PDB file of C-alpha atoms in Angstrom:
ATOM      1  CA  MET A   1       0.080   0.049   0.086  1.00  0.00           C
ATOM      2  CA  GLY A   2       2.862   2.378   0.401  1.00  0.00           C
ATOM      3  CA  ASN A   3       4.416   4.476   3.186  1.00  0.00           C
ATOM      4  CA  LEU A   4       2.656   6.784   5.483  1.00  0.00           C
ATOM      5  CA  VAL A   5       3.955  10.097   6.133  1.00  0.00           C
ATOM      6  CA  ALA A   6       2.497  12.914   8.656  1.00  0.00           C
ATOM      7  CA  LYS A   7       4.042  16.145  10.200  1.00  0.00           C
ATOM      8  CA  PRO A   8       6.787  15.091  12.610  1.00  0.00           C
ATOM      9  CA  ASN A   9       5.392  16.544  15.567  1.00  0.00           C
ATOM     10  CA  HIS A  10       1.561  15.128  14.790  1.00  0.00           C
ATOM     11  CA  PRO A  11      -0.027  13.806  18.265  1.00  0.00           C
ATOM     12  CA  ILE A  12      -1.420  10.626  16.826  1.00  0.00           C
ATOM     13  CA  ALA A  13       2.230   8.992  16.558  1.00  0.00           C
ATOM     14  CA  SER A  14       5.767   9.443  15.834  1.00  0.00           C
ATOM     15  CA  GLU A  15       6.861   9.616  12.189  1.00  0.00           C
ATOM     16  CA  ARG A  16       9.115   6.531  12.219  1.00  0.00           C
ATOM     17  CA  ASP A  17       5.724   4.827  13.469  1.00  0.00           C
ATOM     18  CA  LEU A  18       3.680   6.200  10.657  1.00  0.00           C
ATOM     19  CA  LEU A  19       6.530   5.563   8.226  1.00  0.00           C
ATOM     20  CA  SER A  20       6.386   1.477   8.816  1.00  0.00           C
ATOM     21  CA  ALA A  21       2.509   1.482   9.582  1.00  0.00           C
ATOM     22  CA  SER A  22      -0.162  -0.290   7.231  1.00  0.00           C
ATOM     23  CA  VAL A  23      -3.230   1.229   6.584  1.00  0.00           C
ATOM     24  CA  GLU A  24      -5.041  -0.863   8.684  1.00  0.00           C
ATOM     25  CA  THR A  25      -2.599  -0.115  11.559  1.00  0.00           C
ATOM     26  CA  LEU A  26      -3.226   3.412  11.238  1.00  0.00           C
ATOM     27  CA  ALA A  27      -6.955   3.078  11.097  1.00  0.00           C
ATOM     28  CA  SER A  28      -7.003   1.070  14.128  1.00  0.00           C
ATOM     29  CA  ARG A  29      -4.776   3.626  16.161  1.00  0.00           C
ATOM     30  CA  LEU A  30      -7.098   6.475  14.836  1.00  0.00           C
ATOM     31  CA  LYS A  31     -10.028   4.368  15.567  1.00  0.00           C
ATOM     32  CA  LEU A  32     -11.240   5.385  12.042  1.00  0.00           C
ATOM     33  CA  PRO A  33     -13.010   2.875   9.457  1.00  0.00           C
ATOM     34  CA  ARG A  34     -10.660   1.880   6.728  1.00  0.00           C
ATOM     35  CA  HIS A  35     -12.999   3.677   4.159  1.00  0.00           C
ATOM     36  CA  LEU A  36     -12.560   7.048   6.210  1.00  0.00           C
ATOM     37  CA  LEU A  37      -9.019   6.552   6.594  1.00  0.00           C
ATOM     38  CA  ALA A  38      -8.720   6.376   2.947  1.00  0.00           C
ATOM     39  CA  ALA A  39     -10.552   9.787   2.726  1.00  0.00           C
ATOM     40  CA  HIS A  40      -7.712  11.494   4.477  1.00  0.00           C
ATOM     41  CA  CYS A  41      -4.610  10.144   2.849  1.00  0.00           C
ATOM     42  CA  ILE A  42      -3.187  11.382  -0.352  1.00  0.00           C
ATOM     43  CA  ARG A  43      -1.518   9.236  -2.501  1.00  0.00           C
ATOM     44  CA  PHE A  44       1.471  10.154  -4.200  1.00  0.00           C
ATOM     45  CA  PRO A  45       2.784   9.594  -7.729  1.00  0.00           C
ATOM     46  CA  ASP A  46       5.327   7.221  -6.507  1.00  0.00           C
ATOM     47  CA  GLY A  47       2.615   5.239  -4.321  1.00  0.00           C
ATOM     48  CA  SER A  48       3.556   6.503  -1.116  1.00  0.00           C
ATOM     49  CA  LEU A  49       0.178   7.594   1.381  1.00  0.00           C
ATOM     50  CA  HIS A  50       0.270  10.969   2.955  1.00  0.00           C
ATOM     51  CA  TYR A  51      -1.958  11.370   6.058  1.00  0.00           C
ATOM     52  CA  THR A  52      -3.693  14.545   6.947  1.00  0.00           C
ATOM     53  CA  PRO A  53      -6.537  14.994   9.551  1.00  0.00           C
ATOM     54  CA  ARG A  54      -8.207  18.138   7.888  1.00  0.00           C
ATOM     55  CA  PHE A  55     -10.788  16.609   5.635  1.00  0.00           C
ATOM     56  CA  ARG A  56     -11.896  19.268   3.293  1.00  0.00           C
ATOM     57  CA  TRP A  57      -8.718  20.539   2.720  1.00  0.00           C
ATOM     58  CA  CYS A  58      -7.426  17.121   2.117  1.00  0.00           C
ATOM     59  CA  LEU A  59     -10.318  16.461  -0.434  1.00  0.00           C
ATOM     60  CA  LEU A  60      -9.062  19.125  -2.853  1.00  0.00           C
ATOM     61  CA  MET A  61      -5.211  18.041  -2.243  1.00  0.00           C
ATOM     62  CA  LYS A  62      -6.108  14.461  -3.120  1.00  0.00           C
ATOM     63  CA  ALA A  63      -7.742  15.619  -6.306  1.00  0.00           C
ATOM     64  CA  ILE A  64      -4.745  17.307  -7.176  1.00  0.00           C
ATOM     65  CA  ILE A  65      -2.271  14.967  -6.701  1.00  0.00           C
ATOM     66  CA  GLU A  66      -4.204  11.776  -7.640  1.00  0.00           C
ATOM     67  CA  HIS A  67      -6.138  13.147 -10.715  1.00  0.00           C
ATOM     68  CA  PHE A  68      -4.738  16.304 -11.964  1.00  0.00           C
ATOM     69  CA  CYS A  69      -0.897  15.226 -11.791  1.00  0.00           C
ATOM     70  CA  PRO A  70      -1.554  11.827 -13.712  1.00  0.00           C
ATOM     71  CA  THR A  71      -3.926  13.395 -16.147  1.00  0.00           C
ATOM     72  CA  PHE A  72      -1.781  16.613 -16.984  1.00  0.00           C
ATOM     73  CA  ALA A  73       1.745  15.907 -15.541  1.00  0.00           C
ATOM     74  CA  ALA A  74       2.283  12.191 -15.694  1.00  0.00           C
ATOM     75  CA  GLY A  75       5.567  11.209 -14.011  1.00  0.00           C
ATOM     76  CA  SER A  76       5.752  14.390 -12.141  1.00  0.00           C
ATOM     77  CA  VAL A  77       7.190  14.797  -8.608  1.00  0.00           C
ATOM     78  CA  VAL A  78       5.226  16.715  -5.972  1.00  0.00           C
ATOM     79  CA  LEU A  79       8.080  18.723  -4.216  1.00  0.00           C
ATOM     80  CA  TYR A  80       5.877  20.807  -1.939  1.00  0.00           C
ATOM     81  CA  ILE A  81       2.233  20.711  -0.214  1.00  0.00           C
ATOM     82  CA  GLY A  82       1.582  23.396   2.471  1.00  0.00           C
ATOM     83  CA  ASP A  83      -1.210  25.297   3.904  1.00  0.00           C
ATOM     84  CA  THR A  84      -2.281  28.231   6.366  1.00  0.00           C
ATOM     85  CA  GLU A  85      -1.914  25.666   9.494  1.00  0.00           C
ATOM     86  CA  ASN A  86       1.183  24.155   8.435  1.00  0.00           C
ATOM     87  CA  LYS A  87       3.511  25.608   5.961  1.00  0.00           C
ATOM     88  CA  PHE A  88       5.437  22.499   5.271  1.00  0.00           C
ATOM     89  CA  VAL A  89       3.080  19.694   5.144  1.00  0.00           C
ATOM     90  CA  HIS A  90       5.463  17.973   2.561  1.00  0.00           C
ATOM     91  CA  LEU A  91       8.684  19.152   1.401  1.00  0.00           C
ATOM     92  CA  GLU A  92      11.200  17.834  -0.887  1.00  0.00           C
ATOM     93  CA  ALA A  93      14.009  20.407  -0.313  1.00  0.00           C
ATOM     94  CA  GLY A  94      16.615  18.468  -2.523  1.00  0.00           C
ATOM     95  CA  GLY A  95      14.282  18.353  -5.526  1.00  0.00           C
ATOM     96  CA  LEU A  96      13.700  22.154  -5.232  1.00  0.00           C
ATOM     97  CA  ALA A  97      17.556  22.955  -4.321  1.00  0.00           C
ATOM     98  CA  ALA A  98      18.180  21.016  -7.919  1.00  0.00           C
ATOM     99  CA  LEU A  99      15.892  23.400  -9.684  1.00  0.00           C
ATOM    100  CA  GLY A 100      17.587  26.300  -7.936  1.00  0.00           C
ATOM    101  CA  VAL A 101      14.518  27.099  -5.498  1.00  0.00           C
ATOM    102  CA  THR A 102      15.006  27.582  -1.936  1.00  0.00           C
ATOM    103  CA  LEU A 103      11.475  28.128   0.067  1.00  0.00           C
ATOM    104  CA  ASP A 104      11.689  30.542   3.009  1.00  0.00           C
ATOM    105  CA  SER A 105       8.856  29.925   5.586  1.00  0.00           C
ATOM    106  CA  ALA A 106       8.179  33.719   5.543  1.00  0.00           C
ATOM    107  CA  ALA A 107       7.524  33.754   1.834  1.00  0.00           C
ATOM    108  CA  LYS A 108       3.934  33.029   0.437  1.00  0.00           C
ATOM    109  CA  ILE A 109       4.416  29.750  -1.038  1.00  0.00           C
ATOM    110  CA  PRO A 110       1.821  28.295  -3.349  1.00  0.00           C
ATOM    111  CA  ASP A 111      -0.195  25.276  -1.798  1.00  0.00           C
ATOM    112  CA  VAL A 112       1.350  22.619  -4.367  1.00  0.00           C
ATOM    113  CA  VAL A 113       4.416  22.773  -6.161  1.00  0.00           C
ATOM    114  CA  VAL A 114       4.842  19.941  -8.670  1.00  0.00           C
ATOM    115  CA  HIS A 115       7.911  19.240 -11.243  1.00  0.00           C
ATOM    116  CA  HIS A 116       6.740  17.923 -14.532  1.00  0.00           C
ATOM    117  CA  ILE A 117      10.073  16.016 -15.292  1.00  0.00           C
ATOM    118  CA  ALA A 118       9.359  15.336 -19.017  1.00  0.00           C
ATOM    119  CA  ARG A 119       9.000  18.727 -19.848  1.00  0.00           C
ATOM    120  CA  ASN A 120      10.848  20.429 -17.250  1.00  0.00           C
ATOM    121  CA  TRP A 121       7.847  22.450 -15.855  1.00  0.00           C
ATOM    122  CA  LEU A 122       7.471  23.765 -12.237  1.00  0.00           C
ATOM    123  CA  LEU A 123       3.606  23.603 -11.598  1.00  0.00           C
ATOM    124  CA  LEU A 124       2.640  26.332  -9.079  1.00  0.00           C
ATOM    125  CA  ILE A 125      -0.938  25.257  -8.074  1.00  0.00           C
ATOM    126  CA  GLU A 126      -3.066  27.477  -5.510  1.00  0.00           C
ATOM    127  CA  ALA A 127      -5.721  25.187  -4.236  1.00  0.00           C
ATOM    128  CA  VAL A 128      -8.923  27.297  -3.671  1.00  0.00           C
ATOM    129  CA  THR A 129     -11.689  26.667  -0.973  1.00  0.00           C
ATOM    130  CA  SER A 130     -12.475  29.800  -0.002  1.00  0.00           C
ATOM    131  CA  ALA A 131      -9.637  32.447  -0.988  1.00  0.00           C
ATOM    132  CA  GLY A 132      -6.402  32.646  -3.075  1.00  0.00           C
ATOM    133  CA  PRO A 133      -6.528  32.178  -6.654  1.00  0.00           C
ATOM    134  CA  VAL A 134      -3.592  33.023  -9.206  1.00  0.00           C
ATOM    135  CA  ASP A 135      -4.797  36.543  -9.926  1.00  0.00           C
ATOM    136  CA  GLY A 136      -2.472  39.107 -11.529  1.00  0.00           C
ATOM    137  CA  LYS A 137      -1.096  40.080  -8.305  1.00  0.00           C
ATOM    138  CA  ARG A 138      -0.142  36.617  -7.251  1.00  0.00           C
ATOM    139  CA  ARG A 139       1.093  35.583 -10.772  1.00  0.00           C
ATOM    140  CA  LYS A 140       3.816  38.406 -10.201  1.00  0.00           C
ATOM    141  CA  GLU A 141       4.499  37.391  -6.637  1.00  0.00           C
ATOM    142  CA  LEU A 142       5.195  33.846  -7.803  1.00  0.00           C
ATOM    143  CA  LYS A 143       7.044  34.726 -10.722  1.00  0.00           C
ATOM    144  CA  GLY A 144       9.490  36.701  -8.284  1.00  0.00           C
ATOM    145  CA  LEU A 145       9.412  34.017  -5.672  1.00  0.00           C
ATOM    146  CA  PHE A 146      10.676  31.488  -8.346  1.00  0.00           C
ATOM    147  CA  ALA A 147      12.886  33.854 -10.136  1.00  0.00           C
ATOM    148  CA  GLY A 148      15.961  31.594  -9.859  1.00  0.00           C
ATOM    149  CA  CYS A 149      13.957  28.486 -11.147  1.00  0.00           C
ATOM    150  CA  THR A 150      15.666  26.302 -13.849  1.00  0.00           C
ATOM    151  CA  ALA A 151      12.402  25.090 -14.944  1.00  0.00           C
ATOM    152  CA  GLY A 152       9.635  26.954 -16.888  1.00  0.00           C
ATOM    153  CA  LEU A 153       6.911  28.000 -14.258  1.00  0.00           C
ATOM    154  CA  VAL A 154       3.284  27.266 -15.108  1.00  0.00           C
ATOM    155  CA  PHE A 155       0.501  28.717 -12.941  1.00  0.00           C
ATOM    156  CA  VAL A 156      -2.793  26.731 -11.884  1.00  0.00           C
ATOM    157  CA  THR A 157      -5.616  27.673  -9.750  1.00  0.00           C
ATOM    158  CA  ALA A 158      -7.408  24.448  -8.486  1.00  0.00           C
ATOM    159  CA  PHE A 159     -11.140  24.571  -7.583  1.00  0.00           C
ATOM    160  CA  GLU A 160     -13.296  21.993  -5.861  1.00  0.00           C
ATOM    161  CA  ASN A 161     -16.253  22.985  -8.253  1.00  0.00           C
ATOM    162  CA  ARG A 162     -17.542  25.214 -10.622  1.00  0.00           C
ATOM    163  CA  ARG A 163     -19.898  27.140  -8.167  1.00  0.00           C
ATOM    164  CA  THR A 164     -16.696  28.153  -6.347  1.00  0.00           C
ATOM    165  CA  MET A 165     -14.918  28.875  -9.474  1.00  0.00           C
ATOM    166  CA  GLN A 166     -17.653  31.388 -10.146  1.00  0.00           C
ATOM    167  CA  SER A 167     -16.875  33.592  -7.303  1.00  0.00           C
ATOM    168  CA  PHE A 168     -13.059  34.177  -8.494  1.00  0.00           C
ATOM    169  CA  ILE A 169     -13.475  33.908 -12.371  1.00  0.00           C
ATOM    170  CA  SER A 170     -12.918  37.705 -12.699  1.00  0.00           C
ATOM    171  CA  HIS A 171      -9.688  37.400 -10.738  1.00  0.00           C
ATOM    172  CA  ILE A 172      -8.179  35.035 -12.572  1.00  0.00           C
ATOM    173  CA  ALA A 173      -4.828  36.015 -14.054  1.00  0.00           C
ATOM    174  CA  TRP A 174      -4.475  35.692 -18.114  1.00  0.00           C
ATOM    175  CA  GLU A 175      -1.446  33.280 -18.990  1.00  0.00           C
ATOM    176  CA  SER A 176      -2.551  30.900 -16.339  1.00  0.00           C
ATOM    177  CA  GLU A 177      -4.756  27.658 -16.222  1.00  0.00           C
ATOM    178  CA  VAL A 178      -7.773  26.605 -13.924  1.00  0.00           C
ATOM    179  CA  TRP A 179      -8.568  23.099 -13.025  1.00  0.00           C
ATOM    180  CA  ILE A 180     -11.818  22.169 -11.595  1.00  0.00           C
ATOM    181  CA  ALA A 181     -11.791  18.797  -9.383  1.00  0.00           C
ATOM    182  CA  GLU A 182     -15.475  17.943 -10.532  1.00  0.00           C
ATOM    183  CA  ASP A 183     -14.505  17.816 -13.926  1.00  0.00           C
ATOM    184  CA  PRO A 184     -11.118  16.168 -13.723  1.00  0.00           C
ATOM    185  CA  ASP A 185     -10.530  15.539 -17.242  1.00  0.00           C
ATOM    186  CA  HIS A 186     -10.741  19.043 -18.354  1.00  0.00           C
ATOM    187  CA  MET A 187      -8.940  22.466 -17.921  1.00  0.00           C
ATOM    188  CA  ILE A 188      -9.589  26.194 -18.784  1.00  0.00           C
ATOM    189  CA  HIS A 189      -6.894  28.265 -20.303  1.00  0.00           C
ATOM    190  CA  PHE A 190      -6.643  31.591 -19.883  1.00  0.00           C
ATOM    191  CA  ASN A 191      -5.460  33.449 -23.097  1.00  0.00           C
ATOM    192  CA  GLY A 192      -2.178  32.927 -24.898  1.00  0.00           C
ATOM    193  CA  GLU A 193      -1.055  30.654 -27.541  1.00  0.00           C
ATOM    194  CA  ARG A 194       0.022  27.784 -25.409  1.00  0.00           C
ATOM    195  CA  PHE A 195      -1.817  25.398 -23.032  1.00  0.00           C
ATOM    196  CA  LEU A 196      -0.383  24.333 -19.984  1.00  0.00           C
ATOM    197  CA  GLY A 197       2.932  25.441 -20.536  1.00  0.00           C
ATOM    198  CA  PRO A 198       5.412  28.121 -19.273  1.00  0.00           C
ATOM    199  CA  TYR A 199       5.497  31.734 -21.107  1.00  0.00           C
ATOM    200  CA  PRO A 200       8.635  33.527 -22.509  1.00  0.00           C
ATOM    201  CA  ASP A 201       8.691  35.648 -19.271  1.00  0.00           C
ATOM    202  CA  VAL A 202       9.207  32.608 -16.803  1.00  0.00           C
ATOM    203  CA  MET A 203      11.112  30.248 -18.882  1.00  0.00           C
ATOM    204  CA  PRO A 204      14.836  29.440 -17.354  1.00  0.00           C
ATOM    205  CA  LYS A 205      17.527  31.559 -18.509  1.00  0.00           C
ATOM    206  CA  SER A 206      19.942  30.023 -20.761  1.00  0.00           C
TER     207      SER A 206
END
């Protein structure tokens, strides 16, 4: 079933315990039915399972990692996941460093960072449940934050459903992408000649 990874200071068990725990063992510890535990676990592209107690947040994260990535960025590596409660839910510092990126905890980091290895794109994904789409200001912030990256930058806003998207549609930045979890096989492209790809202003310098 793969490994289970949680925040090192999570009160349920130590990180070492979680790394060696099966889904059944963890379900027993949490006193949760196996099917409910599955709703709190995100399966990464490498097959590992990452546990989070936050249900609604987890649903959108699961959709991004388990559906968006295989569909639009097959073979990708998840380098970062964070939220307002824990900036570093998941961090592959070595993978980011190899691309010339160092993340400061004080910076406004996107919710998910994924490296599409085959195309050498870095997908910067904002997961929106109530606030925080990639608008014009946010796109400029992310462009500056990842200015030294040796991969091309792709800006993606992910929504749970169309109803949520409608609240933010007028704020979405041009030259960015929108993905909706309830329609996982489709993507909305905001202008430009490319579909899911970096533009010249965010390509790595040769």
